[in-house]
Amino acid sequence: YGKGWSSRGLTQRPDLNLLSGSPSLQTRLLRAKKACLLLEDHLAEDVKLLKIPQLASLCDYVIVATATSKPHLDALENYLRRELKDMGLAASKPVEGRKSDSWRVLDGGFMVIHMMIGASRTRYNLESLWSISKTIPFHKKTTIRRHVRPSK
């Protein structure tokens, strides 16, 4: 969407302004990683961040995450929509799959976020569609060390 337009409905994007240019590649990566961390913070499972080659897609990143239930899927969608808006990446409306109990898609401009129930994720296996993509690590998780008193 390098010219400032979303693929859905040609909606003007504030983060991809025609006059200021699109965000840098580093900014895009940082925002995509933040979206992944937000999903993990809200207990999404098996979150994957995929870098899509330019020739293969209109977006730079695809994020795939698993929700544990329909209410969890709803909560993830609502939370992520608010957070994307706060990042200046207002997700286009309507959300794809809004009536689906098993799959939602948010268009964040340079990133597309797929949130699915486990059975749908297994069935559709989206990661295999982008087999030429590169998985990007994004985890902030560190090993929790407990203070252990030295033995005497």
Short mmCIF file of N, CA, C and O in Angstrom, two decimals, residues 92-146:
data_model
loop_
_atom_site.label_atom_id
_atom_site.label_comp_id
_atom_site.label_asym_id
_atom_site.label_seq_id
_atom_site.Cartn_x
_atom_site.Cartn_y
_atom_site.Cartn_z
N SER A 92 -8.79 -1.00 8.79
CA SER A 92 -9.92 -0.70 7.93
C SER A 92 -11.17 -1.42 8.41
O SER A 92 -11.11 -2.47 9.02
N LYS A 93 -12.31 -0.84 8.15
CA LYS A 93 -13.59 -1.45 8.51
C LYS A 93 -14.26 -1.90 7.23
O LYS A 93 -14.09 -1.28 6.21
N PRO A 94 -15.05 -2.90 7.24
CA PRO A 94 -15.31 -3.80 8.36
C PRO A 94 -14.19 -4.81 8.49
O PRO A 94 -13.42 -5.03 7.56
N VAL A 95 -14.12 -5.42 9.64
CA VAL A 95 -13.16 -6.48 9.86
C VAL A 95 -13.60 -7.67 9.04
O VAL A 95 -14.77 -8.04 9.05
N GLU A 96 -12.65 -8.26 8.31
CA GLU A 96 -12.99 -9.45 7.54
C GLU A 96 -13.29 -10.58 8.51
O GLU A 96 -12.60 -10.76 9.50
N GLY A 97 -14.35 -11.34 8.23
CA GLY A 97 -14.71 -12.47 9.07
C GLY A 97 -15.47 -12.07 10.32
O GLY A 97 -15.60 -12.86 11.24
N ARG A 98 -15.97 -10.84 10.36
CA ARG A 98 -16.63 -10.35 11.57
C ARG A 98 -17.76 -11.27 12.03
O ARG A 98 -18.00 -11.42 13.21
N LYS A 99 -18.45 -11.89 11.09
CA LYS A 99 -19.55 -12.79 11.45
C LYS A 99 -19.06 -14.22 11.70
O LYS A 99 -19.83 -15.07 12.09
N SER A 100 -17.79 -14.44 11.47
CA SER A 100 -17.23 -15.78 11.66
C SER A 100 -16.91 -16.01 13.13
O SER A 100 -16.44 -15.13 13.82
N ASP A 101 -17.18 -17.22 13.58
CA ASP A 101 -16.85 -17.58 14.95
C ASP A 101 -15.43 -18.13 15.06
O ASP A 101 -14.99 -18.48 16.15
N SER A 102 -14.71 -18.21 13.93
CA SER A 102 -13.43 -18.89 13.98
C SER A 102 -12.24 -18.14 13.37
O SER A 102 -11.11 -18.57 13.53
N TRP A 103 -12.47 -17.00 12.70
CA TRP A 103 -11.36 -16.34 12.00
C TRP A 103 -11.67 -14.87 11.83
O TRP A 103 -12.75 -14.50 11.37
N ARG A 104 -10.71 -14.01 12.18
CA ARG A 104 -10.82 -12.57 11.95
C ARG A 104 -9.54 -12.09 11.29
O ARG A 104 -8.46 -12.59 11.57
N VAL A 105 -9.69 -11.08 10.44
CA VAL A 105 -8.54 -10.50 9.75
C VAL A 105 -8.58 -8.98 9.93
O VAL A 105 -9.60 -8.35 9.64
N LEU A 106 -7.48 -8.42 10.41
CA LEU A 106 -7.34 -6.97 10.51
C LEU A 106 -6.30 -6.52 9.49
O LEU A 106 -5.22 -7.11 9.39
N ASP A 107 -6.63 -5.47 8.76
CA ASP A 107 -5.72 -4.90 7.77
C ASP A 107 -5.04 -3.71 8.42
O ASP A 107 -5.66 -2.68 8.65
N GLY A 108 -3.76 -3.85 8.72
CA GLY A 108 -3.00 -2.76 9.32
C GLY A 108 -2.13 -2.05 8.30
O GLY A 108 -1.12 -1.47 8.66
N GLY A 109 -2.51 -2.09 7.04
CA GLY A 109 -1.74 -1.42 5.99
C GLY A 109 -0.59 -2.28 5.52
O GLY A 109 -0.75 -3.10 4.63
N PHE A 110 0.56 -2.13 6.13
CA PHE A 110 1.73 -2.92 5.74
C PHE A 110 1.75 -4.27 6.43
O PHE A 110 2.63 -5.08 6.15
N MET A 111 0.79 -4.51 7.34
CA MET A 111 0.69 -5.83 7.98
C MET A 111 -0.76 -6.28 7.99
O MET A 111 -1.68 -5.47 8.13
N VAL A 112 -0.95 -7.57 7.80
CA VAL A 112 -2.28 -8.17 7.85
C VAL A 112 -2.25 -9.16 9.01
O VAL A 112 -1.33 -9.98 9.10
N ILE A 113 -3.25 -9.07 9.89
CA ILE A 113 -3.26 -9.88 11.10
C ILE A 113 -4.41 -10.86 11.05
O ILE A 113 -5.57 -10.46 10.94
N HIS A 114 -4.07 -12.15 11.11
CA HIS A 114 -5.06 -13.23 11.11
C HIS A 114 -5.15 -13.78 12.52
O HIS A 114 -4.15 -14.23 13.08
N MET A 115 -6.34 -13.76 13.09
CA MET A 115 -6.60 -14.34 14.41
C MET A 115 -7.61 -15.44 14.21
O MET A 115 -8.67 -15.21 13.65
N MET A 116 -7.26 -16.65 14.66
CA MET A 116 -8.09 -17.81 14.37
C MET A 116 -8.23 -18.72 15.58
O MET A 116 -7.34 -18.76 16.42
N ILE A 117 -9.33 -19.45 15.60
CA ILE A 117 -9.50 -20.53 16.57
C ILE A 117 -8.57 -21.67 16.12
O ILE A 117 -8.31 -21.83 14.93
N GLY A 118 -8.09 -22.48 17.05
CA GLY A 118 -7.12 -23.52 16.75
C GLY A 118 -7.51 -24.45 15.61
O GLY A 118 -6.70 -24.77 14.74
N ALA A 119 -8.78 -24.89 15.58
CA ALA A 119 -9.21 -25.82 14.53
C ALA A 119 -9.11 -25.17 13.15
O ALA A 119 -8.70 -25.82 12.17
N SER A 120 -9.47 -23.90 13.05
CA SER A 120 -9.37 -23.20 11.76
C SER A 120 -7.92 -23.00 11.35
O SER A 120 -7.57 -23.13 10.18
N ARG A 121 -7.10 -22.69 12.32
CA ARG A 121 -5.69 -22.49 11.99
C ARG A 121 -5.06 -23.77 11.47
O ARG A 121 -4.29 -23.76 10.49
N THR A 122 -5.39 -24.87 12.08
CA THR A 122 -4.88 -26.17 11.62
C THR A 122 -5.42 -26.49 10.24
O THR A 122 -4.69 -26.93 9.35
N ARG A 123 -6.71 -26.25 10.05
CA ARG A 123 -7.35 -26.58 8.77
C ARG A 123 -6.78 -25.77 7.60
O ARG A 123 -6.49 -26.32 6.54
N TYR A 124 -6.63 -24.46 7.79
CA TYR A 124 -6.22 -23.60 6.68
C TYR A 124 -4.70 -23.46 6.55
O TYR A 124 -4.21 -23.11 5.49
N ASN A 125 -3.96 -23.69 7.64
CA ASN A 125 -2.50 -23.71 7.61
C ASN A 125 -1.93 -22.55 6.79
O ASN A 125 -1.23 -22.77 5.79
N LEU A 126 -2.24 -21.34 7.20
CA LEU A 126 -1.83 -20.15 6.44
C LEU A 126 -0.32 -20.04 6.26
O LEU A 126 0.13 -19.55 5.23
N GLU A 127 0.44 -20.48 7.24
CA GLU A 127 1.88 -20.37 7.12
C GLU A 127 2.39 -21.09 5.87
O GLU A 127 3.37 -20.65 5.27
N SER A 128 1.74 -22.18 5.47
CA SER A 128 2.19 -22.90 4.28
C SER A 128 1.92 -22.11 3.00
O SER A 128 2.60 -22.30 2.00
N LEU A 129 0.94 -21.19 3.03
CA LEU A 129 0.68 -20.36 1.85
C LEU A 129 1.83 -19.41 1.57
O LEU A 129 2.08 -19.04 0.44
N TRP A 130 2.50 -19.00 2.64
CA TRP A 130 3.63 -18.10 2.50
C TRP A 130 4.92 -18.85 2.80
O TRP A 130 5.75 -18.40 3.59
N SER A 131 5.12 -19.97 2.15
CA SER A 131 6.30 -20.79 2.40
C SER A 131 7.59 -20.06 2.01
O SER A 131 8.66 -20.40 2.49
N ILE A 132 7.49 -19.04 1.15
CA ILE A 132 8.67 -18.28 0.77
C ILE A 132 8.96 -17.16 1.76
O ILE A 132 9.93 -16.44 1.61
N SER A 133 8.10 -17.02 2.76
CA SER A 133 8.29 -15.96 3.74
C SER A 133 9.34 -16.35 4.78
O SER A 133 9.72 -17.51 4.90
N LYS A 134 9.78 -15.37 5.52
CA LYS A 134 10.75 -15.58 6.58
C LYS A 134 10.07 -15.31 7.91
O LYS A 134 9.41 -14.29 8.08
N THR A 135 10.22 -16.23 8.88
CA THR A 135 9.66 -16.01 10.21
C THR A 135 10.60 -15.10 10.98
O THR A 135 11.80 -15.35 11.05
N ILE A 136 10.03 -14.04 11.55
CA ILE A 136 10.80 -13.03 12.27
C ILE A 136 10.61 -13.25 13.77
O ILE A 136 9.46 -13.29 14.24
N PRO A 137 11.68 -13.35 14.55
CA PRO A 137 11.51 -13.46 16.00
C PRO A 137 11.10 -12.10 16.58
O PRO A 137 11.54 -11.06 16.10
N PHE A 138 10.26 -12.11 17.59
CA PHE A 138 9.79 -10.87 18.18
C PHE A 138 9.70 -10.95 19.69
O PHE A 138 9.35 -9.97 20.35
N HIS A 139 10.00 -12.08 20.27
CA HIS A 139 9.73 -12.33 21.69
C HIS A 139 10.55 -11.44 22.61
O HIS A 139 11.73 -11.26 22.40
N LYS A 140 9.87 -10.91 23.62
CA LYS A 140 10.55 -10.18 24.66
C LYS A 140 10.70 -11.06 25.90
O LYS A 140 11.27 -10.66 26.88
N LYS A 141 10.12 -12.25 25.83
CA LYS A 141 10.12 -13.13 26.99
C LYS A 141 11.56 -13.47 27.38
O LYS A 141 12.37 -13.81 26.54
N THR A 142 11.80 -13.39 28.64
CA THR A 142 13.09 -13.78 29.17
C THR A 142 12.86 -14.81 30.25
O THR A 142 11.78 -14.91 30.80
N THR A 143 13.89 -15.56 30.53
CA THR A 143 13.77 -16.56 31.57
C THR A 143 13.66 -15.87 32.92
O THR A 143 14.45 -14.98 33.23
N ILE A 144 12.69 -16.26 33.69
CA ILE A 144 12.52 -15.68 35.02
C ILE A 144 13.46 -16.41 35.96
O ILE A 144 13.41 -17.63 36.10
N ARG A 145 14.32 -15.64 36.58
CA ARG A 145 15.26 -16.23 37.52
C ARG A 145 14.79 -15.95 38.93
O ARG A 145 14.53 -14.82 39.30
N ARG A 146 14.69 -16.99 39.68
CA ARG A 146 14.33 -16.83 41.08
C ARG A 146 15.60 -16.72 41.89
O ARG A 146 16.60 -17.37 41.61
#
